[in-house]
PDB file of C-alpha atoms in Angstrom:
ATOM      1  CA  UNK A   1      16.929  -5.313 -17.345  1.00 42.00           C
ATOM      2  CA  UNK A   2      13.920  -4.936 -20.191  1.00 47.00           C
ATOM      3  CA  UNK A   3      10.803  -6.812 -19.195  1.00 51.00           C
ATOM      4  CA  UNK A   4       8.000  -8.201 -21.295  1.00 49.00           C
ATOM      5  CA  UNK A   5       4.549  -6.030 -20.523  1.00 54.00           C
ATOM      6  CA  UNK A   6       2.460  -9.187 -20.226  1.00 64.00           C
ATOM      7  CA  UNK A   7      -0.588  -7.284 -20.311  1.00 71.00           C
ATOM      8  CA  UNK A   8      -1.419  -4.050 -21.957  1.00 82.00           C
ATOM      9  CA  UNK A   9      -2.506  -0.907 -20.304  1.00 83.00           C
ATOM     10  CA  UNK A  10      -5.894  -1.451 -21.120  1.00 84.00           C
ATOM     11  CA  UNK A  11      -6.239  -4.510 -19.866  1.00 86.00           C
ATOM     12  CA  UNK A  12      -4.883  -3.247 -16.795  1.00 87.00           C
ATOM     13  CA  UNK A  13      -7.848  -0.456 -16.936  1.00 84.00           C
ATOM     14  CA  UNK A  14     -10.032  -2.709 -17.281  1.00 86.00           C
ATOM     15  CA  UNK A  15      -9.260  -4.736 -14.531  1.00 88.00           C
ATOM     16  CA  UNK A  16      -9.128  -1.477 -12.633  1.00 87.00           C
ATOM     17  CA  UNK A  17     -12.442  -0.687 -13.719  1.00 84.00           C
ATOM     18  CA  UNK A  18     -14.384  -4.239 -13.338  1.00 87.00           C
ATOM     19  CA  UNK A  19     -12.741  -5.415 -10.327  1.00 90.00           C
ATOM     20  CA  UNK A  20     -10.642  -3.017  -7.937  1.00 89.00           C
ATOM     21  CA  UNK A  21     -12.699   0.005  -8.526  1.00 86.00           C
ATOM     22  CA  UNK A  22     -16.182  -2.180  -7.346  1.00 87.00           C
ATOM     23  CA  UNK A  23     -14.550  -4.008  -4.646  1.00 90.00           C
ATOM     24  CA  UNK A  24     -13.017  -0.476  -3.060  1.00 88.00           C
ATOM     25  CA  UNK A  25     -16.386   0.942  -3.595  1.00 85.00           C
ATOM     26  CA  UNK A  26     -18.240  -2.127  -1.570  1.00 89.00           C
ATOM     27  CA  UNK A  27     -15.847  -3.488   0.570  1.00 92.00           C
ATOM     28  CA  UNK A  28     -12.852  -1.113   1.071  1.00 91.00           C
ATOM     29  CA  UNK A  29     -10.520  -3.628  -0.202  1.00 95.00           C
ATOM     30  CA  UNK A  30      -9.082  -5.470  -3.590  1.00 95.00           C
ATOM     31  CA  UNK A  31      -6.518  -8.019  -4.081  1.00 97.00           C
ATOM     32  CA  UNK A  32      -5.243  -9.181  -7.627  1.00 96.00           C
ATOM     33  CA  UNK A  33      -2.837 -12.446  -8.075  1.00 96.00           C
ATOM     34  CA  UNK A  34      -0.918 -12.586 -11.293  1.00 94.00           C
ATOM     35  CA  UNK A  35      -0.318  -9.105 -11.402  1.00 93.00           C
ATOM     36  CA  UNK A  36       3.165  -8.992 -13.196  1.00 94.00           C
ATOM     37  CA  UNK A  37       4.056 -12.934 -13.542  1.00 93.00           C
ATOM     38  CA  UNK A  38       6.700 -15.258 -12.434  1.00 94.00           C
ATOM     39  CA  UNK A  39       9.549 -14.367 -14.724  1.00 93.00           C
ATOM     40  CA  UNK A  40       8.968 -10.192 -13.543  1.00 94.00           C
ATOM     41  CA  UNK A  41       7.321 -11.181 -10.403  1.00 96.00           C
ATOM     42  CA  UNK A  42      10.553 -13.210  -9.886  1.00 96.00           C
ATOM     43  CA  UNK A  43      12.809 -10.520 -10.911  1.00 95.00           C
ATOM     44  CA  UNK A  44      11.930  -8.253  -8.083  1.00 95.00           C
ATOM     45  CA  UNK A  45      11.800 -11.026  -5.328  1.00 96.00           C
ATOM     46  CA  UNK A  46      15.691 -11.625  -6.674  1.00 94.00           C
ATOM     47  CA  UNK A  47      16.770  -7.958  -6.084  1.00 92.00           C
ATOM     48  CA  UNK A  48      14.760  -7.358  -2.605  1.00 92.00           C
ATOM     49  CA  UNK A  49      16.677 -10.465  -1.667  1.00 90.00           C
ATOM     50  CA  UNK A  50      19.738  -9.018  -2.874  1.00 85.00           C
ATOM     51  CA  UNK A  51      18.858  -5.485  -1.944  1.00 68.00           C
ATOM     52  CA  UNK A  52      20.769  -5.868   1.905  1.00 52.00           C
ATOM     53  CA  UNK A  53      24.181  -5.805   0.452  1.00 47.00           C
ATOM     54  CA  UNK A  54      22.952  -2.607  -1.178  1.00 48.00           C
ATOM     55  CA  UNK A  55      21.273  -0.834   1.998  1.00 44.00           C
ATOM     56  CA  UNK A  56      17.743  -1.894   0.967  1.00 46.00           C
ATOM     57  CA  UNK A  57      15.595  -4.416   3.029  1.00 49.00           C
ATOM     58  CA  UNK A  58      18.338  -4.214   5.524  1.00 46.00           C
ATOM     59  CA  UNK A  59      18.056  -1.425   8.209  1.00 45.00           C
ATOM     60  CA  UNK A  60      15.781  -2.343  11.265  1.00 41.00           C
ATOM     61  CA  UNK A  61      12.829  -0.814  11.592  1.00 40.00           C
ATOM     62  CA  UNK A  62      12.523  -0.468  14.983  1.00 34.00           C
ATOM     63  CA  UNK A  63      10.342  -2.191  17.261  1.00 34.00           C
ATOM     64  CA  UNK A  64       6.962  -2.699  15.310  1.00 33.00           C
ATOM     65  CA  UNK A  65       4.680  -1.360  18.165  1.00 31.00           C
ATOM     66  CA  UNK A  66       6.381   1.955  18.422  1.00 31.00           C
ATOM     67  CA  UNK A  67       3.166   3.625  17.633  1.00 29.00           C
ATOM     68  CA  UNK A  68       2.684   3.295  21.460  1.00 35.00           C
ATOM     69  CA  UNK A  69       1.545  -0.434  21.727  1.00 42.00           C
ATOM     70  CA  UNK A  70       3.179  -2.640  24.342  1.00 44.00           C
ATOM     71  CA  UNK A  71       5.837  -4.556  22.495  1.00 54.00           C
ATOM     72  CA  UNK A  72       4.776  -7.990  21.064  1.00 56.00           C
ATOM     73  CA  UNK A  73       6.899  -8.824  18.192  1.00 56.00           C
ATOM     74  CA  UNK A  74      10.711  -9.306  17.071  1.00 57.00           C
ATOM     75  CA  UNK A  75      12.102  -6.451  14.917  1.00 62.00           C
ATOM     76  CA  UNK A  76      11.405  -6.614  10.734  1.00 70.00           C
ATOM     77  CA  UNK A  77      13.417  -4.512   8.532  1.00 80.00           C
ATOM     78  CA  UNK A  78      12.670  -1.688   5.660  1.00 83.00           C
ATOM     79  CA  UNK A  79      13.933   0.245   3.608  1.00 84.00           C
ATOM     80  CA  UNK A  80      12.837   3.042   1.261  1.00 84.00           C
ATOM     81  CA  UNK A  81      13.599   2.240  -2.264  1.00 86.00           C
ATOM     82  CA  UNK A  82      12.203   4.789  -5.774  1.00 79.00           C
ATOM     83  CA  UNK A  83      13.037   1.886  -8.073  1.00 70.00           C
ATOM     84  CA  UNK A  84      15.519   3.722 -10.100  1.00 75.00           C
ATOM     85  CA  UNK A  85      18.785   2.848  -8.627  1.00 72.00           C
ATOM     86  CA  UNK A  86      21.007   0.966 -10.446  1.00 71.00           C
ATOM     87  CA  UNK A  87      20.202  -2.992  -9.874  1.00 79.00           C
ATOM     88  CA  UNK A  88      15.998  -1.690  -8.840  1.00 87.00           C
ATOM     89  CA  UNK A  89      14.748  -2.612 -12.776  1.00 90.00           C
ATOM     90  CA  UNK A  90      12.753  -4.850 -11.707  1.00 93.00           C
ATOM     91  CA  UNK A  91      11.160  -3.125  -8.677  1.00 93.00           C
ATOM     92  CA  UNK A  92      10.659   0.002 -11.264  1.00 92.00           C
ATOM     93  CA  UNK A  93       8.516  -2.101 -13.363  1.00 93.00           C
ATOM     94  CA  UNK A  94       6.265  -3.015 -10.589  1.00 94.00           C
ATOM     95  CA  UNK A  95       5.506   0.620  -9.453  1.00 93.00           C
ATOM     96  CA  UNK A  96       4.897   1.590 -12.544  1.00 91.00           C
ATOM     97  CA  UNK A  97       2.775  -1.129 -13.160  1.00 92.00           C
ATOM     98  CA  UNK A  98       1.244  -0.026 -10.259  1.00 92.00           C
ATOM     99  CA  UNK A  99       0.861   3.169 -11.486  1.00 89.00           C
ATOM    100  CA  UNK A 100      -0.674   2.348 -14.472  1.00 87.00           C
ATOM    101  CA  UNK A 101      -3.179   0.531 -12.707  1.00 88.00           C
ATOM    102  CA  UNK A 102      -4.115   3.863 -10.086  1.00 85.00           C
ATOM    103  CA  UNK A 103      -4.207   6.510 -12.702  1.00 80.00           C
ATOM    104  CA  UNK A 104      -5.030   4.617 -16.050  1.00 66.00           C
ATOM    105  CA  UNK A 105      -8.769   5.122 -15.611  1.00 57.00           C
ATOM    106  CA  UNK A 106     -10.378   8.194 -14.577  1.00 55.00           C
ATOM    107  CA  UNK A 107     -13.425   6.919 -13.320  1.00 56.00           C
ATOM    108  CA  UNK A 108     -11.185   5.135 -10.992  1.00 59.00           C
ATOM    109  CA  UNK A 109     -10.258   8.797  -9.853  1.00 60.00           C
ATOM    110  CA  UNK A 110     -13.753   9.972  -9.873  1.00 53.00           C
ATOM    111  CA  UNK A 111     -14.681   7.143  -7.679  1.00 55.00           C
ATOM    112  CA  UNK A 112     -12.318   6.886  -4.870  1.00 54.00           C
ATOM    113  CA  UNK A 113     -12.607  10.745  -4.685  1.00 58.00           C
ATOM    114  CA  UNK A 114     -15.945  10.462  -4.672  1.00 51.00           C
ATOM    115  CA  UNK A 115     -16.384   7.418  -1.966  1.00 50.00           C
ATOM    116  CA  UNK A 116     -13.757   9.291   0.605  1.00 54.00           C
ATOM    117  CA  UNK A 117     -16.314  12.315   0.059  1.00 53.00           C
ATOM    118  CA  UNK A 118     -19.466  11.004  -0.609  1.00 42.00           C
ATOM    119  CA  UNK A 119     -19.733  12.363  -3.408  1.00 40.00           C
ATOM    120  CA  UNK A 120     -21.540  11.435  -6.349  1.00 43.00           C
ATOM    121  CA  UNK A 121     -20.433   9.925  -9.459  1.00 40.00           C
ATOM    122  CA  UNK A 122     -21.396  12.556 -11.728  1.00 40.00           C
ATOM    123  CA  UNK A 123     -19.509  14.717  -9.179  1.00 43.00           C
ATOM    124  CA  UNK A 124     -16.468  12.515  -9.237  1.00 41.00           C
ATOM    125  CA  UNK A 125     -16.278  12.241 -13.368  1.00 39.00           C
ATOM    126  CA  UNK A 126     -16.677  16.196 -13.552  1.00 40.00           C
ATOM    127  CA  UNK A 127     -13.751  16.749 -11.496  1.00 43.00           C
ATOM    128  CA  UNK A 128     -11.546  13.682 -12.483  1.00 41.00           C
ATOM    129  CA  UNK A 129      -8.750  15.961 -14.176  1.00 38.00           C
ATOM    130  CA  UNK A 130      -8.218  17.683 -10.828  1.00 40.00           C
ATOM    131  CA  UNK A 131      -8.481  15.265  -8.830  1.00 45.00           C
ATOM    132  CA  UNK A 132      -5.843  13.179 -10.518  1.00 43.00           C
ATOM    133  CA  UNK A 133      -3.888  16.434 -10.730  1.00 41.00           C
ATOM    134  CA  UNK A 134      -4.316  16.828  -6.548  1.00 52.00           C
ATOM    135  CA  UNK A 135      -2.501  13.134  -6.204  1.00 59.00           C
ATOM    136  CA  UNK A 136       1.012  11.806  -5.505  1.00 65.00           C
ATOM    137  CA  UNK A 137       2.706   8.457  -4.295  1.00 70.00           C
ATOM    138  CA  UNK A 138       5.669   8.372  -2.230  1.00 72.00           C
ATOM    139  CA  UNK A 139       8.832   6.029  -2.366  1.00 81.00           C
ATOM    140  CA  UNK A 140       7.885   2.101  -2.043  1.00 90.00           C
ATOM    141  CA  UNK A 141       8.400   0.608   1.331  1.00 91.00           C
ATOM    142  CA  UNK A 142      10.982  -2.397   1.261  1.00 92.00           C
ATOM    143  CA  UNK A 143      10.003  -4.890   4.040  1.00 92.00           C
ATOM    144  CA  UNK A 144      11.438  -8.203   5.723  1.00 92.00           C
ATOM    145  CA  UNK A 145       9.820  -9.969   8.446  1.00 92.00           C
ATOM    146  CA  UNK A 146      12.676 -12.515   9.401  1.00 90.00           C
ATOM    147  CA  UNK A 147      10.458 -15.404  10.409  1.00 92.00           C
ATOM    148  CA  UNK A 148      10.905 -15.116  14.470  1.00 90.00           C
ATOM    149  CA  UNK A 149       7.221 -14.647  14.834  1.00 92.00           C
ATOM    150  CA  UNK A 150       7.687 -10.494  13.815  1.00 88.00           C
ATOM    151  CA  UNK A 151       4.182  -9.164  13.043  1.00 90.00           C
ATOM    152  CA  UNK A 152       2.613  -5.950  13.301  1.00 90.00           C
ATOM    153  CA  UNK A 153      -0.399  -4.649  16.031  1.00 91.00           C
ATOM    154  CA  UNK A 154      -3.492  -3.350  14.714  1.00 94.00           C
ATOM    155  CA  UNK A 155      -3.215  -0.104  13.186  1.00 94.00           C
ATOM    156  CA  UNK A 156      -4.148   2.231  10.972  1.00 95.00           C
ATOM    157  CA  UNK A 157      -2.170   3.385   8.052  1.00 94.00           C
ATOM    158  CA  UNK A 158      -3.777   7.035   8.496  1.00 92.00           C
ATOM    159  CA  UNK A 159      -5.512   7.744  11.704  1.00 90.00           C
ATOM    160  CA  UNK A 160      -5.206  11.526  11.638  1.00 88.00           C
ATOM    161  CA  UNK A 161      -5.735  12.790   7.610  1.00 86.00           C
ATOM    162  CA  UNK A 162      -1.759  12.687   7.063  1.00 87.00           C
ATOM    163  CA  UNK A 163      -3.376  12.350   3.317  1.00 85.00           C
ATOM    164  CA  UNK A 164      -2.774   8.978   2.702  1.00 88.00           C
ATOM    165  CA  UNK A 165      -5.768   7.545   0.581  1.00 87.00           C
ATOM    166  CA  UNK A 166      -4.435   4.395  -0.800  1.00 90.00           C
ATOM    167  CA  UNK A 167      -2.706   1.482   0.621  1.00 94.00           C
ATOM    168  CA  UNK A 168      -0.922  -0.673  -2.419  1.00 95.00           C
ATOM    169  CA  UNK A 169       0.722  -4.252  -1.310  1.00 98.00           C
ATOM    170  CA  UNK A 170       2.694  -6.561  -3.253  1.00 98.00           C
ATOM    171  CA  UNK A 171       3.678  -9.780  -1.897  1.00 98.00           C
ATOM    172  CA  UNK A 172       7.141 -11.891  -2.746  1.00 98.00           C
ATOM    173  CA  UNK A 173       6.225 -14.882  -1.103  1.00 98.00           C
ATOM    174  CA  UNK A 174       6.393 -18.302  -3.045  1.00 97.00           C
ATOM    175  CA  UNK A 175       5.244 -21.575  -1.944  1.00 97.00           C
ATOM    176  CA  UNK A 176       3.378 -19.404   1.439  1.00 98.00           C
ATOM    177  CA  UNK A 177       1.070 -21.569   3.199  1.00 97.00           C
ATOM    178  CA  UNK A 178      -0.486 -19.323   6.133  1.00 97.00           C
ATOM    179  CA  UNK A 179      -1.481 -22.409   8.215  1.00 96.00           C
ATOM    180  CA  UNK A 180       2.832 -23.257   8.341  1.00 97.00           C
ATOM    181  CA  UNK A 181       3.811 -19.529   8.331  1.00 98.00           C
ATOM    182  CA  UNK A 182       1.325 -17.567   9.489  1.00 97.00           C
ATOM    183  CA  UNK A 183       2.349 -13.829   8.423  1.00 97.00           C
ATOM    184  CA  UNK A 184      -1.492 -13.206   7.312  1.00 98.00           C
ATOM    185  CA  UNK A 185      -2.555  -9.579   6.763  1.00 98.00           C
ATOM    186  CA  UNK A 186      -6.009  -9.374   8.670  1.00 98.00           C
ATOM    187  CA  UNK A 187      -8.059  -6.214   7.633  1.00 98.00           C
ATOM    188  CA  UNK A 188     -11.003  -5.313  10.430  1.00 97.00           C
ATOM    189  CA  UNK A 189     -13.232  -3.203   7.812  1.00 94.00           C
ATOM    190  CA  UNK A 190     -15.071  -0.803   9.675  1.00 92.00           C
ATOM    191  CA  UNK A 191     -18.619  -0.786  10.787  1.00 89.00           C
ATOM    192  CA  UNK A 192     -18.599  -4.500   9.912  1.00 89.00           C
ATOM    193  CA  UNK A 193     -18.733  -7.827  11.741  1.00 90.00           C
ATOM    194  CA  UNK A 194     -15.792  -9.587   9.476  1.00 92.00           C
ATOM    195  CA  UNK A 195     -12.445  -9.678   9.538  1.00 96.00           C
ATOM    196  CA  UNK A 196     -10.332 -10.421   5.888  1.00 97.00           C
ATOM    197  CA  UNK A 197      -7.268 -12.673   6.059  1.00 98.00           C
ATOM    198  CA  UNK A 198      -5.301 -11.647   2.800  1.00 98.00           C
ATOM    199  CA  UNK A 199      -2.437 -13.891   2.871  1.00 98.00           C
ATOM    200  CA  UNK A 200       0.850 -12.791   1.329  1.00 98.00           C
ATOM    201  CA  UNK A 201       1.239 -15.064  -1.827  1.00 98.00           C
ATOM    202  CA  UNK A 202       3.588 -14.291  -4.245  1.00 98.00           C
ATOM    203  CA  UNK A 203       2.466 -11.709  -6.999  1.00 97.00           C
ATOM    204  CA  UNK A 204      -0.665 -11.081  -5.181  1.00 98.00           C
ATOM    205  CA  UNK A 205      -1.756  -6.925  -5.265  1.00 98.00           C
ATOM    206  CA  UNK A 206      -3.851  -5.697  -2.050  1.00 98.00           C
ATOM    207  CA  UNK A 207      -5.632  -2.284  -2.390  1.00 95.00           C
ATOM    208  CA  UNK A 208      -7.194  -0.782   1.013  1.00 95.00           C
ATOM    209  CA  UNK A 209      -8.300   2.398   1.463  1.00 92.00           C
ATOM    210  CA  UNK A 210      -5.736   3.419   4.260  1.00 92.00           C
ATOM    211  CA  UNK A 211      -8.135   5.444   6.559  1.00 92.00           C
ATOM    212  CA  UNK A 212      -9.573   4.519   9.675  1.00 93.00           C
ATOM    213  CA  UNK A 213     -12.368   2.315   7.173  1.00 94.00           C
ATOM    214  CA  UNK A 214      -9.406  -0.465   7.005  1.00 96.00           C
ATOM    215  CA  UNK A 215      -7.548  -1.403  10.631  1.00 97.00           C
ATOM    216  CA  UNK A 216      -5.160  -3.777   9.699  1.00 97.00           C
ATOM    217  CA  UNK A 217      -2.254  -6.008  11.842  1.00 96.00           C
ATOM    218  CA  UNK A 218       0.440  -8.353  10.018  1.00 95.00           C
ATOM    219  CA  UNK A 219       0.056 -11.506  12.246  1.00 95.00           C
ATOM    220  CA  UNK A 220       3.839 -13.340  12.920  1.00 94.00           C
ATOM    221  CA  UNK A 221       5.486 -14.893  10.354  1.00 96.00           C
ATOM    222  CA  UNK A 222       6.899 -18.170  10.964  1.00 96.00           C
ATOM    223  CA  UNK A 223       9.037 -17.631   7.743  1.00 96.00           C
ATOM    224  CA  UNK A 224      10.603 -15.408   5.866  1.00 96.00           C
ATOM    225  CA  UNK A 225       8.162 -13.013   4.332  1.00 96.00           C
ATOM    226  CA  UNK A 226       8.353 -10.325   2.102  1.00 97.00           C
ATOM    227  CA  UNK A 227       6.503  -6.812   0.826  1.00 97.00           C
ATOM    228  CA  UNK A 228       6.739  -4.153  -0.844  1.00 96.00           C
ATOM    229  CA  UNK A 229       4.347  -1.005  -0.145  1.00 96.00           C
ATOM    230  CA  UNK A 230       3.296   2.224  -1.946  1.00 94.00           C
ATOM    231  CA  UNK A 231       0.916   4.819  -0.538  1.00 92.00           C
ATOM    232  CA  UNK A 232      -1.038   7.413  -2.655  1.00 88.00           C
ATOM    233  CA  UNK A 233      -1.687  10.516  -0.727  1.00 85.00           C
ATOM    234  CA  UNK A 234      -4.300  13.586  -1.333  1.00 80.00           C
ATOM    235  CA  UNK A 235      -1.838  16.011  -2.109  1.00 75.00           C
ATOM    236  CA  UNK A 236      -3.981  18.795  -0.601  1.00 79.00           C
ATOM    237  CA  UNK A 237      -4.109  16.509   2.710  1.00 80.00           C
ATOM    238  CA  UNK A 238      -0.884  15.954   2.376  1.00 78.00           C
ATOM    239  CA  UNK A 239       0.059  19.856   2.417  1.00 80.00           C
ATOM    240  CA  UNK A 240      -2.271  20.800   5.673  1.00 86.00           C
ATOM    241  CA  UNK A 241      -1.007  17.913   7.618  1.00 81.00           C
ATOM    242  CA  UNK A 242       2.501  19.262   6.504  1.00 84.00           C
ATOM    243  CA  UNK A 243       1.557  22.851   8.146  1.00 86.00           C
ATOM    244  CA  UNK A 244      -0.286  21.503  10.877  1.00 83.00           C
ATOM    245  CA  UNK A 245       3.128  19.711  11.578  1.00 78.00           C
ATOM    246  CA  UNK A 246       5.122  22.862  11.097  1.00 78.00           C
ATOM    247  CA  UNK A 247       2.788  25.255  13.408  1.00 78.00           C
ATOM    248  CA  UNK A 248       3.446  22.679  16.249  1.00 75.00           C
ATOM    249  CA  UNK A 249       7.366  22.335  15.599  1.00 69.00           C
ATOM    250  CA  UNK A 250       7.979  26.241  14.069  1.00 60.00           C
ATOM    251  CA  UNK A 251       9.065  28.252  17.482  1.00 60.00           C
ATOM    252  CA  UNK A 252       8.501  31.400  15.550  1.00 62.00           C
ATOM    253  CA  UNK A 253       4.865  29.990  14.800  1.00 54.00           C
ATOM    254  CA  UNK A 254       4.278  29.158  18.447  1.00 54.00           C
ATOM    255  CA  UNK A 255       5.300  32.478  19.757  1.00 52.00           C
ATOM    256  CA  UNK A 256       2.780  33.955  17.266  1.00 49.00           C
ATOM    257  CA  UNK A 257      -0.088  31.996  18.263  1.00 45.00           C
TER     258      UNK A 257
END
């Protein structure tokens, strides 16, 4: 299925650089509406609808407060998706659109290396080729919340350095009104006295920084709603919370501790 690029990769830069990279930097958080359009944006609502006859979107999560929370809410469903099966086109252009948008400027590098850090900015540009060298994404989350009030507690997407840096959120939802069908995303930003209601509108983009900064909960949804989500991950964190894993699993490790 060919799409249309309705905006080039430098405007996407610069809308990297002049609006997600300074709202990251001061508030942890960046949403952009209008990110791919309605005829693309349209495209990948179709095949996420139609993705349960195919496996995607349609194996149950589980309940959503299995992180150890007393259950509140009905079960969504997910599914893991790279967006280049056959009948994902659509889905593929958004993450790469996506992608585009993380890696196409390397001050944006520089400066989410260098906020997660502290580092400064002259220390983030003179180490942007590694850095962007030291990331990865993994396969987009597929998700469904049915309508029957499902939500999600407040959590965080990485509590203990599993080396996710970067939340990335698109939203399916046409015609949403949060005061009908609830389903809001509230973000509890850290060392603050605000909460931010991001509700899920279709074509909308929501960055977060996916540490402990940015406690989130999906609030129920009255309707159904739909997301898809992509993580970026510190590769390095990403390899010592692999070993740390392996040294508590490896019986040969724990015998030779």
């Amino acid at each position: 299925m060919p799409f249309i690029e309705h905006v080039s990769d430098a405007d996407l830069e610069r809308l990297t650089l002049e609006r997600v990279v300074p709202a990251l930097q001061d508030f942890g958080f960046c949403y952009v509406d209008g990110v791919l359009g309605e005829v693309a944006g349209g495209a990948v609502l179709q095949q996420v609808i139609d993705a349960p006859g195919r496996g995607a979107a349609g194996r149950p999560a589980g309940r959503l407060c299995s992180r150890g929370a007393p259950e509140q809410y009905p079960r969504d469903k997910i599914a893991w998706v790279s967006g280049v099966d056959c009948g994902c086109e659509a889905i593929n252009f958004l993450l790469n659109t996506i992608d585009k948008m993380i890696s196409s400027s390397d001050l944006f590098w520089a400066l989410s290396q260098g906020f997660r850090n502290q580092h400064t900015l002259q220390e983030g540009r003179n180490c942007t080729m590694m850095m962007m060298m030291m990331m990865m994404k993994m396969m987009a989350m597929v998700a469904c919340y049915p309508g029957n009030g499902a939500g999600y507690v407040k959590h965080v997407d990485n509590p203990n350095s599993d080396g996710r840096c970067i939340t990335c959120i698109y939203y399916l939802n046409k015609d949403w009104s949060a005061k009908e069908h609830g389903g809001v995303l509230r973000i509890f930003p850290e060392g603050t006295s605000f909460v931010a209601d991001i509700e899920p509108l279709f074509d909308r983009l929501l960055f977060f920084w996916s540490d402990r900064r940015n406690p989130h909960e999906v609030q129920p949804s009255f309707n159904t709603r739909y997301a898809i989500t992509v993580w970026y991950f510190d590769s390095e964190e990403r390899a010592e919370a692999k070993r740390r894993f392996k040294n508590l699993t490896d019986p040969s490790l724990k015998q030779s501790s």
